[in-house]
PDB file of C-alpha atoms and ligand atoms in Angstrom:
ATOM      1  CA  MET A  50      66.959  20.726-144.055  1.00 44.00           C
ATOM      2  CA  ALA A  51      65.588  19.815-140.660  1.00 47.00           C
ATOM      3  CA  GLY A  52      62.235  21.730-139.860  1.00 52.00           C
ATOM      4  CA  THR A  53      62.139  23.610-142.863  1.00 59.00           C
ATOM      5  CA  LYS A  54      58.255  23.380-144.060  1.00 60.00           C
ATOM      6  CA  SER A  55      57.215  22.454-147.273  1.00 65.00           C
ATOM      7  CA  PRO A  56      53.767  24.129-148.987  1.00 62.00           C
ATOM      8  CA  GLU A  57      51.978  20.944-148.364  1.00 62.00           C
ATOM      9  CA  ASP A  58      51.979  21.549-144.749  1.00 68.00           C
ATOM     10  CA  ALA A  59      49.900  24.231-145.098  1.00 87.00           C
ATOM     11  CA  TYR A  60      47.348  21.856-146.186  1.00 95.00           C
ATOM     12  CA  THR A  61      43.844  21.808-144.790  1.00 98.00           C
ATOM     13  CA  ALA A  62      40.406  21.755-145.241  1.00 98.00           C
ATOM     14  CA  ALA A  63      39.500  23.197-142.170  1.00 98.00           C
ATOM     15  CA  PRO A  64      38.969  26.414-142.751  1.00 98.00           C
ATOM     16  CA  PHE A  65      36.249  25.298-145.467  1.00 98.00           C
ATOM     17  CA  VAL A  66      34.314  23.050-142.894  1.00 98.00           C
ATOM     18  CA  PRO A  67      31.555  25.447-141.849  1.00 98.00           C
ATOM     19  CA  GLU A  68      30.684  25.242-138.008  1.00 97.00           C
ATOM     20  CA  GLY A  69      27.741  23.381-136.891  1.00 96.00           C
ATOM     21  CA  ALA A  70      26.449  22.373-140.294  1.00 98.00           C
ATOM     22  CA  ASP A  71      23.870  19.564-141.251  1.00 98.00           C
ATOM     23  CA  LEU A  72      25.092  17.379-144.363  1.00 98.00           C
ATOM     24  CA  SER A  73      23.567  18.762-146.895  1.00 98.00           C
ATOM     25  CA  ALA A  74      25.250  22.251-146.094  1.00 98.00           C
ATOM     26  CA  LEU A  75      28.681  20.146-145.160  1.00 98.00           C
ATOM     27  CA  ARG A  76      28.233  18.397-149.234  1.00 98.00           C
ATOM     28  CA  ASP A  77      27.596  22.258-150.832  1.00 98.00           C
ATOM     29  CA  ALA A  78      30.884  23.273-148.702  1.00 98.00           C
ATOM     30  CA  ALA A  79      32.915  21.060-150.053  1.00 98.00           C
ATOM     31  CA  ALA A  80      32.051  21.575-153.509  1.00 98.00           C
ATOM     32  CA  GLY A  81      34.018  24.961-152.961  1.00 98.00           C
ATOM     33  CA  CYS A  82      37.241  23.108-151.127  1.00 98.00           C
ATOM     34  CA  HIS A  83      40.598  24.553-151.906  1.00 97.00           C
ATOM     35  CA  GLY A  84      42.151  23.012-148.990  1.00 97.00           C
ATOM     36  CA  CYS A  85      45.015  21.115-150.889  1.00 97.00           C
ATOM     37  CA  PRO A  86      45.826  21.568-154.715  1.00 97.00           C
ATOM     38  CA  LEU A  87      43.986  18.209-155.668  1.00 98.00           C
ATOM     39  CA  HIS A  88      40.680  19.909-156.778  1.00 98.00           C
ATOM     40  CA  ARG A  89      42.730  22.064-160.031  1.00 97.00           C
ATOM     41  CA  ASP A  90      42.900  19.126-162.290  1.00 96.00           C
ATOM     42  CA  THR A  91      38.899  17.333-161.460  1.00 98.00           C
ATOM     43  CA  THR A  92      36.038  17.745-162.386  1.00 98.00           C
ATOM     44  CA  GLN A  93      34.275  18.150-158.738  1.00 98.00           C
ATOM     45  CA  THR A  94      34.434  17.264-155.019  1.00 98.00           C
ATOM     46  CA  VAL A  95      33.123  13.937-154.537  1.00 98.00           C
ATOM     47  CA  PHE A  96      31.223  13.909-151.257  1.00 98.00           C
ATOM     48  CA  GLY A  97      29.876  10.547-149.061  1.00 98.00           C
ATOM     49  CA  ALA A  98      26.808   9.347-150.184  1.00 98.00           C
ATOM     50  CA  GLY A  99      23.845   7.408-148.656  1.00 98.00           C
ATOM     51  CA  ASP A 100      21.614   6.678-145.463  1.00 98.00           C
ATOM     52  CA  PRO A 101      22.372   9.467-142.475  1.00 98.00           C
ATOM     53  CA  ASP A 102      20.810   7.222-139.922  1.00 98.00           C
ATOM     54  CA  ALA A 103      23.358   4.500-140.995  1.00 98.00           C
ATOM     55  CA  ARG A 104      25.030   2.042-138.722  1.00 98.00           C
ATOM     56  CA  VAL A 105      27.548   1.043-141.124  1.00 98.00           C
ATOM     57  CA  MET A 106      29.577   4.080-142.462  1.00 98.00           C
ATOM     58  CA  LEU A 107      32.112   2.760-145.411  1.00 98.00           C
ATOM     59  CA  VAL A 108      35.620   4.683-146.065  1.00 98.00           C
ATOM     60  CA  GLY A 109      37.319   4.407-149.284  1.00 98.00           C
ATOM     61  CA  GLU A 110      40.474   5.879-150.669  1.00 98.00           C
ATOM     62  CA  GLN A 111      39.673   8.810-153.192  1.00 98.00           C
ATOM     63  CA  PRO A 112      37.056   9.058-155.796  1.00 98.00           C
ATOM     64  CA  GLY A 113      38.210   7.171-158.980  1.00 97.00           C
ATOM     65  CA  ASP A 114      37.904   8.274-162.902  1.00 97.00           C
ATOM     66  CA  GLN A 115      33.730   7.311-163.033  1.00 97.00           C
ATOM     67  CA  GLU A 116      33.435   8.782-159.453  1.00 98.00           C
ATOM     68  CA  ASP A 117      35.029  12.167-160.579  1.00 98.00           C
ATOM     69  CA  ARG A 118      32.969  12.278-163.626  1.00 97.00           C
ATOM     70  CA  GLN A 119      29.540  11.469-161.688  1.00 98.00           C
ATOM     71  CA  GLY A 120      30.243  12.949-158.335  1.00 98.00           C
ATOM     72  CA  LYS A 121      29.085  10.299-156.374  1.00 98.00           C
ATOM     73  CA  PRO A 122      31.877   7.722-154.752  1.00 98.00           C
ATOM     74  CA  PHE A 123      31.729   4.311-155.456  1.00 98.00           C
ATOM     75  CA  VAL A 124      29.807   3.783-158.516  1.00 98.00           C
ATOM     76  CA  GLY A 125      32.600   2.714-160.763  1.00 97.00           C
ATOM     77  CA  PRO A 126      33.869  -1.019-161.308  1.00 97.00           C
ATOM     78  CA  ALA A 127      35.346  -0.944-157.518  1.00 98.00           C
ATOM     79  CA  GLY A 128      32.247  -0.083-156.115  1.00 98.00           C
ATOM     80  CA  LYS A 129      30.035  -3.147-157.817  1.00 98.00           C
ATOM     81  CA  VAL A 130      32.486  -5.466-156.234  1.00 98.00           C
ATOM     82  CA  LEU A 131      31.591  -3.740-153.118  1.00 98.00           C
ATOM     83  CA  ASP A 132      28.001  -3.779-153.774  1.00 98.00           C
ATOM     84  CA  ARG A 133      28.053  -7.605-154.468  1.00 98.00           C
ATOM     85  CA  ALA A 134      30.178  -8.154-151.250  1.00 98.00           C
ATOM     86  CA  LEU A 135      28.057  -6.109-148.627  1.00 98.00           C
ATOM     87  CA  ASP A 136      24.778  -8.104-150.426  1.00 98.00           C
ATOM     88  CA  GLU A 137      26.090 -11.463-150.101  1.00 98.00           C
ATOM     89  CA  ALA A 138      27.778 -10.508-146.352  1.00 98.00           C
ATOM     90  CA  GLY A 139      23.943  -9.787-145.243  1.00 98.00           C
ATOM     91  CA  ILE A 140      24.695  -6.119-144.982  1.00 98.00           C
ATOM     92  CA  ASP A 141      22.149  -3.762-147.777  1.00 98.00           C
ATOM     93  CA  PRO A 142      24.166  -1.383-149.393  1.00 98.00           C
ATOM     94  CA  ASP A 143      21.068   0.757-149.240  1.00 98.00           C
ATOM     95  CA  GLU A 144      21.225   1.409-145.499  1.00 98.00           C
ATOM     96  CA  THR A 145      25.247   2.201-145.477  1.00 98.00           C
ATOM     97  CA  TYR A 146      26.939   5.721-145.876  1.00 98.00           C
ATOM     98  CA  ILE A 147      29.739   5.439-147.918  1.00 98.00           C
ATOM     99  CA  THR A 148      32.492   8.155-148.365  1.00 98.00           C
ATOM    100  CA  ASN A 149      36.659   8.384-149.207  1.00 98.00           C
ATOM    101  CA  ALA A 150      39.175   9.867-147.011  1.00 98.00           C
ATOM    102  CA  VAL A 151      39.902  11.763-149.694  1.00 98.00           C
ATOM    103  CA  LYS A 152      37.367  13.669-152.008  1.00 98.00           C
ATOM    104  CA  HIS A 153      39.492  14.517-154.980  1.00 98.00           C
ATOM    105  CA  PHE A 154      40.691  12.174-157.676  1.00 98.00           C
ATOM    106  CA  LYS A 155      44.281  12.170-157.827  1.00 98.00           C
ATOM    107  CA  PHE A 156      45.637  10.855-160.993  1.00 97.00           C
ATOM    108  CA  THR A 157      48.580  11.362-163.648  1.00 96.00           C
ATOM    109  CA  HIS A 158      48.897  10.536-167.268  1.00 93.00           C
ATOM    110  CA  VAL A 159      51.283   7.758-168.988  1.00 90.00           C
ATOM    111  CA  PRO A 160      52.369   8.601-172.872  1.00 88.00           C
ATOM    112  CA  GLU A 161      51.451   5.051-172.991  1.00 88.00           C
ATOM    113  CA  ARG A 162      47.964   5.399-171.946  1.00 88.00           C
ATOM    114  CA  GLY A 163      47.272   8.581-174.188  1.00 88.00           C
ATOM    115  CA  LYS A 164      44.443  10.673-172.588  1.00 88.00           C
ATOM    116  CA  ARG A 165      43.019   7.959-169.735  1.00 92.00           C
ATOM    117  CA  ARG A 166      43.740   9.362-166.403  1.00 95.00           C
ATOM    118  CA  ILE A 167      45.673   6.964-164.247  1.00 94.00           C
ATOM    119  CA  HIS A 168      44.880   6.926-160.184  1.00 95.00           C
ATOM    120  CA  LYS A 169      47.616   7.842-157.782  1.00 96.00           C
ATOM    121  CA  PRO A 170      47.285   7.349-154.415  1.00 97.00           C
ATOM    122  CA  PRO A 171      47.104  10.488-152.063  1.00 97.00           C
ATOM    123  CA  SER A 172      49.774  11.521-150.218  1.00 96.00           C
ATOM    124  CA  LEU A 173      49.926  11.138-146.294  1.00 95.00           C
ATOM    125  CA  ARG A 174      49.642  14.792-146.042  1.00 95.00           C
ATOM    126  CA  GLU A 175      46.526  15.403-148.558  1.00 97.00           C
ATOM    127  CA  LEU A 176      45.248  12.351-146.468  1.00 97.00           C
ATOM    128  CA  SER A 177      45.390  14.658-143.535  1.00 95.00           C
ATOM    129  CA  ALA A 178      44.791  17.728-145.639  1.00 97.00           C
ATOM    130  CA  CYS A 179      40.978  16.262-145.783  1.00 98.00           C
ATOM    131  CA  GLY A 180      40.551  14.822-142.534  1.00 97.00           C
ATOM    132  CA  PRO A 181      38.440  17.722-141.402  1.00 98.00           C
ATOM    133  CA  TRP A 182      35.706  16.593-144.255  1.00 98.00           C
ATOM    134  CA  LEU A 183      36.172  12.864-142.883  1.00 98.00           C
ATOM    135  CA  GLU A 184      35.825  13.723-139.253  1.00 97.00           C
ATOM    136  CA  ALA A 185      32.501  16.583-139.975  1.00 97.00           C
ATOM    137  CA  GLU A 186      30.869  13.083-141.600  1.00 98.00           C
ATOM    138  CA  LEU A 187      31.794  10.684-138.619  1.00 97.00           C
ATOM    139  CA  GLU A 188      30.307  13.119-136.380  1.00 96.00           C
ATOM    140  CA  LEU A 189      27.059  13.678-138.001  1.00 97.00           C
ATOM    141  CA  ILE A 190      26.578   9.809-138.912  1.00 97.00           C
ATOM    142  CA  GLU A 191      27.764   8.704-135.728  1.00 97.00           C
ATOM    143  CA  PRO A 192      27.892   5.253-137.144  1.00 97.00           C
ATOM    144  CA  GLU A 193      28.312   2.027-134.969  1.00 97.00           C
ATOM    145  CA  VAL A 194      30.805   0.125-137.294  1.00 98.00           C
ATOM    146  CA  VAL A 195      33.286   1.986-139.760  1.00 98.00           C
ATOM    147  CA  VAL A 196      34.705   0.379-142.045  1.00 98.00           C
ATOM    148  CA  ALA A 197      37.656   0.871-143.305  1.00 98.00           C
ATOM    149  CA  LEU A 198      38.084   0.097-147.227  1.00 98.00           C
ATOM    150  CA  GLY A 199      41.907  -0.360-147.772  1.00 98.00           C
ATOM    151  CA  ALA A 200      45.055   0.952-146.327  1.00 98.00           C
ATOM    152  CA  THR A 201      44.347   4.336-146.979  1.00 98.00           C
ATOM    153  CA  ALA A 202      41.116   4.741-145.201  1.00 98.00           C
ATOM    154  CA  GLY A 203      42.670   2.587-142.092  1.00 97.00           C
ATOM    155  CA  LYS A 204      45.773   5.457-141.801  1.00 96.00           C
ATOM    156  CA  ALA A 205      43.082   8.496-142.052  1.00 97.00           C
ATOM    157  CA  LEU A 206      40.895   6.435-139.255  1.00 97.00           C
ATOM    158  CA  LEU A 207      43.799   4.517-136.843  1.00 95.00           C
ATOM    159  CA  GLY A 208      46.967   6.878-137.889  1.00 94.00           C
ATOM    160  CA  SER A 209      49.839   6.115-140.251  1.00 93.00           C
ATOM    161  CA  SER A 210      50.798   2.858-138.740  1.00 94.00           C
ATOM    162  CA  PHE A 211      48.205   0.741-139.622  1.00 96.00           C
ATOM    163  CA  ARG A 212      48.560  -2.195-141.903  1.00 97.00           C
ATOM    164  CA  VAL A 213      45.640  -3.578-143.793  1.00 98.00           C
ATOM    165  CA  THR A 214      47.643  -7.093-144.004  1.00 97.00           C
ATOM    166  CA  LYS A 215      48.049  -7.448-140.682  1.00 97.00           C
ATOM    167  CA  GLN A 216      44.616  -5.732-139.355  1.00 98.00           C
ATOM    168  CA  ARG A 217      41.848  -6.628-142.136  1.00 98.00           C
ATOM    169  CA  GLY A 218      38.706  -8.449-140.323  1.00 98.00           C
ATOM    170  CA  THR A 219      39.414  -7.275-136.630  1.00 98.00           C
ATOM    171  CA  ARG A 220      37.575  -5.381-134.973  1.00 98.00           C
ATOM    172  CA  LEU A 221      39.572  -1.997-133.920  1.00 97.00           C
ATOM    173  CA  GLU A 222      38.341   0.529-131.196  1.00 90.00           C
ATOM    174  CA  GLY A 223      38.363   4.229-132.565  1.00 84.00           C
ATOM    175  CA  ALA A 224      40.308   6.624-129.629  1.00 82.00           C
ATOM    176  CA  PRO A 225      37.234   8.686-128.158  1.00 83.00           C
ATOM    177  CA  SER A 226      39.474  11.732-129.675  1.00 86.00           C
ATOM    178  CA  GLY A 227      40.215  10.153-132.749  1.00 88.00           C
ATOM    179  CA  PRO A 228      38.313  10.874-136.165  1.00 90.00           C
ATOM    180  CA  ALA A 229      35.823   7.824-135.564  1.00 91.00           C
ATOM    181  CA  HIS A 230      35.017   9.161-131.934  1.00 88.00           C
ATOM    182  CA  GLY A 231      35.399   5.875-130.305  1.00 89.00           C
ATOM    183  CA  ALA A 232      33.130   3.725-132.762  1.00 95.00           C
ATOM    184  CA  LEU A 233      34.103   0.340-133.775  1.00 97.00           C
ATOM    185  CA  ILE A 234      36.384  -0.075-136.871  1.00 98.00           C
ATOM    186  CA  VAL A 235      36.835  -2.981-138.955  1.00 98.00           C
ATOM    187  CA  PRO A 236      39.378  -2.648-141.780  1.00 98.00           C
ATOM    188  CA  THR A 237      39.201  -4.859-144.807  1.00 98.00           C
ATOM    189  CA  ILE A 238      41.138  -5.025-148.577  1.00 98.00           C
ATOM    190  CA  HIS A 239      39.836  -2.131-150.899  1.00 98.00           C
ATOM    191  CA  PRO A 240      37.659  -3.591-153.590  1.00 98.00           C
ATOM    192  CA  SER A 241      39.774  -2.689-156.654  1.00 98.00           C
ATOM    193  CA  ALA A 242      42.324  -5.575-155.255  1.00 98.00           C
ATOM    194  CA  VAL A 243      39.688  -7.910-156.128  1.00 98.00           C
ATOM    195  CA  LEU A 244      39.616  -6.606-159.237  1.00 98.00           C
ATOM    196  CA  ARG A 245      43.484  -6.866-159.734  1.00 97.00           C
ATOM    197  CA  ALA A 246      43.899 -10.059-158.212  1.00 98.00           C
ATOM    198  CA  ASP A 247      44.956 -13.295-160.307  1.00 98.00           C
ATOM    199  CA  ASP A 248      42.642 -15.100-158.064  1.00 98.00           C
ATOM    200  CA  ARG A 249      39.819 -12.841-157.883  1.00 98.00           C
ATOM    201  CA  GLU A 250      37.314 -15.387-156.176  1.00 98.00           C
ATOM    202  CA  ALA A 251      39.838 -15.904-153.189  1.00 98.00           C
ATOM    203  CA  VAL A 252      40.437 -12.346-152.282  1.00 98.00           C
ATOM    204  CA  TYR A 253      36.648 -11.471-153.120  1.00 98.00           C
ATOM    205  CA  GLY A 254      35.826 -14.092-150.454  1.00 98.00           C
ATOM    206  CA  GLY A 255      38.213 -12.690-148.250  1.00 98.00           C
ATOM    207  CA  LEU A 256      36.351  -9.069-148.785  1.00 98.00           C
ATOM    208  CA  VAL A 257      33.319 -10.989-147.855  1.00 98.00           C
ATOM    209  CA  ALA A 258      34.673 -12.627-144.740  1.00 98.00           C
ATOM    210  CA  ASP A 259      35.805  -9.382-143.490  1.00 98.00           C
ATOM    211  CA  LEU A 260      32.866  -7.679-143.900  1.00 98.00           C
ATOM    212  CA  ARG A 261      30.693 -10.672-141.599  1.00 98.00           C
ATOM    213  CA  VAL A 262      32.703  -9.535-138.822  1.00 98.00           C
ATOM    214  CA  VAL A 263      30.618  -6.052-139.112  1.00 98.00           C
ATOM    215  CA  VAL A 264      27.558  -8.092-139.238  1.00 98.00           C
ATOM    216  CA  GLU A 265      28.794  -9.837-136.210  1.00 98.00           C
ATOM    217  CA  ALA A 266      29.616  -6.684-134.226  1.00 97.00           C
ATOM    218  CA  LEU A 267      26.029  -5.541-135.166  1.00 97.00           C
ATOM    219  CA  GLY A 268      24.571  -8.016-133.752  1.00 95.00           C
TER     220      GLY A 268
HETATM  221  N1  URA B  30      37.826   3.690-155.072  1.00 71.96           N
HETATM  222  C1  URA B  30      37.771   4.393-153.940  1.00 71.96           C
HETATM  223  O1  URA B  30      38.176   4.250-152.911  1.00 71.96           O
HETATM  224  N2  URA B  30      36.561   5.436-153.775  1.00 71.96           N
HETATM  225  C2  URA B  30      36.072   5.493-154.837  1.00 71.96           C
HETATM  226  O2  URA B  30      34.398   6.241-154.506  1.00 71.96           O
HETATM  227  C3  URA B  30      35.853   4.474-156.107  1.00 71.96           C
HETATM  228  C4  URA B  30      37.055   3.790-156.533  1.00 71.96           C
END
């Protein structure tokens, strides 16, 4: 029925985000976030990590199985691809700050895969519910360039009309009132796309080429 609100409309992390908090207080508060139901089945919140003075902030989709277990972003197979690509493009991974648009692992089980937790993309509402954490991180890190890793991160930073295939590898101005507060946004593919591709080398090469746009933008 038009105009009827579903319970998902009420999802938001906003009441859990402390005002004026530094990064460590933010991380502690995020550990107790119940802004949407995703926290229920996960091991823990996976908050951002890395250099608080980073010029480059990378935003992924959501933690995966390994990240959920270890409590750190991009420590699994996609993170290894990303670190290699950053390094090859001329960006020191240790000088970046890395986080996800959604801070809890969303997964499902399929009978033929036993106990394995299978990644499920977050809904737009879950993405928007988690937005206050990403905005708070962006406000504190104040990066010069934000790298959107894949479609979900792009939508979180640039809105739901974002299309990674059309906009990857370009420099986009984040709206001053948007989540990136006017920082330059460079979208690229999600590094897990390399792992899924038939032609891994070509797809990996595209990721490195997009990351070189970041290096050029930094000057
Ligand atoms: N994929 C993501 O988007 N983020 C992670 O932290 C790991 C895999």
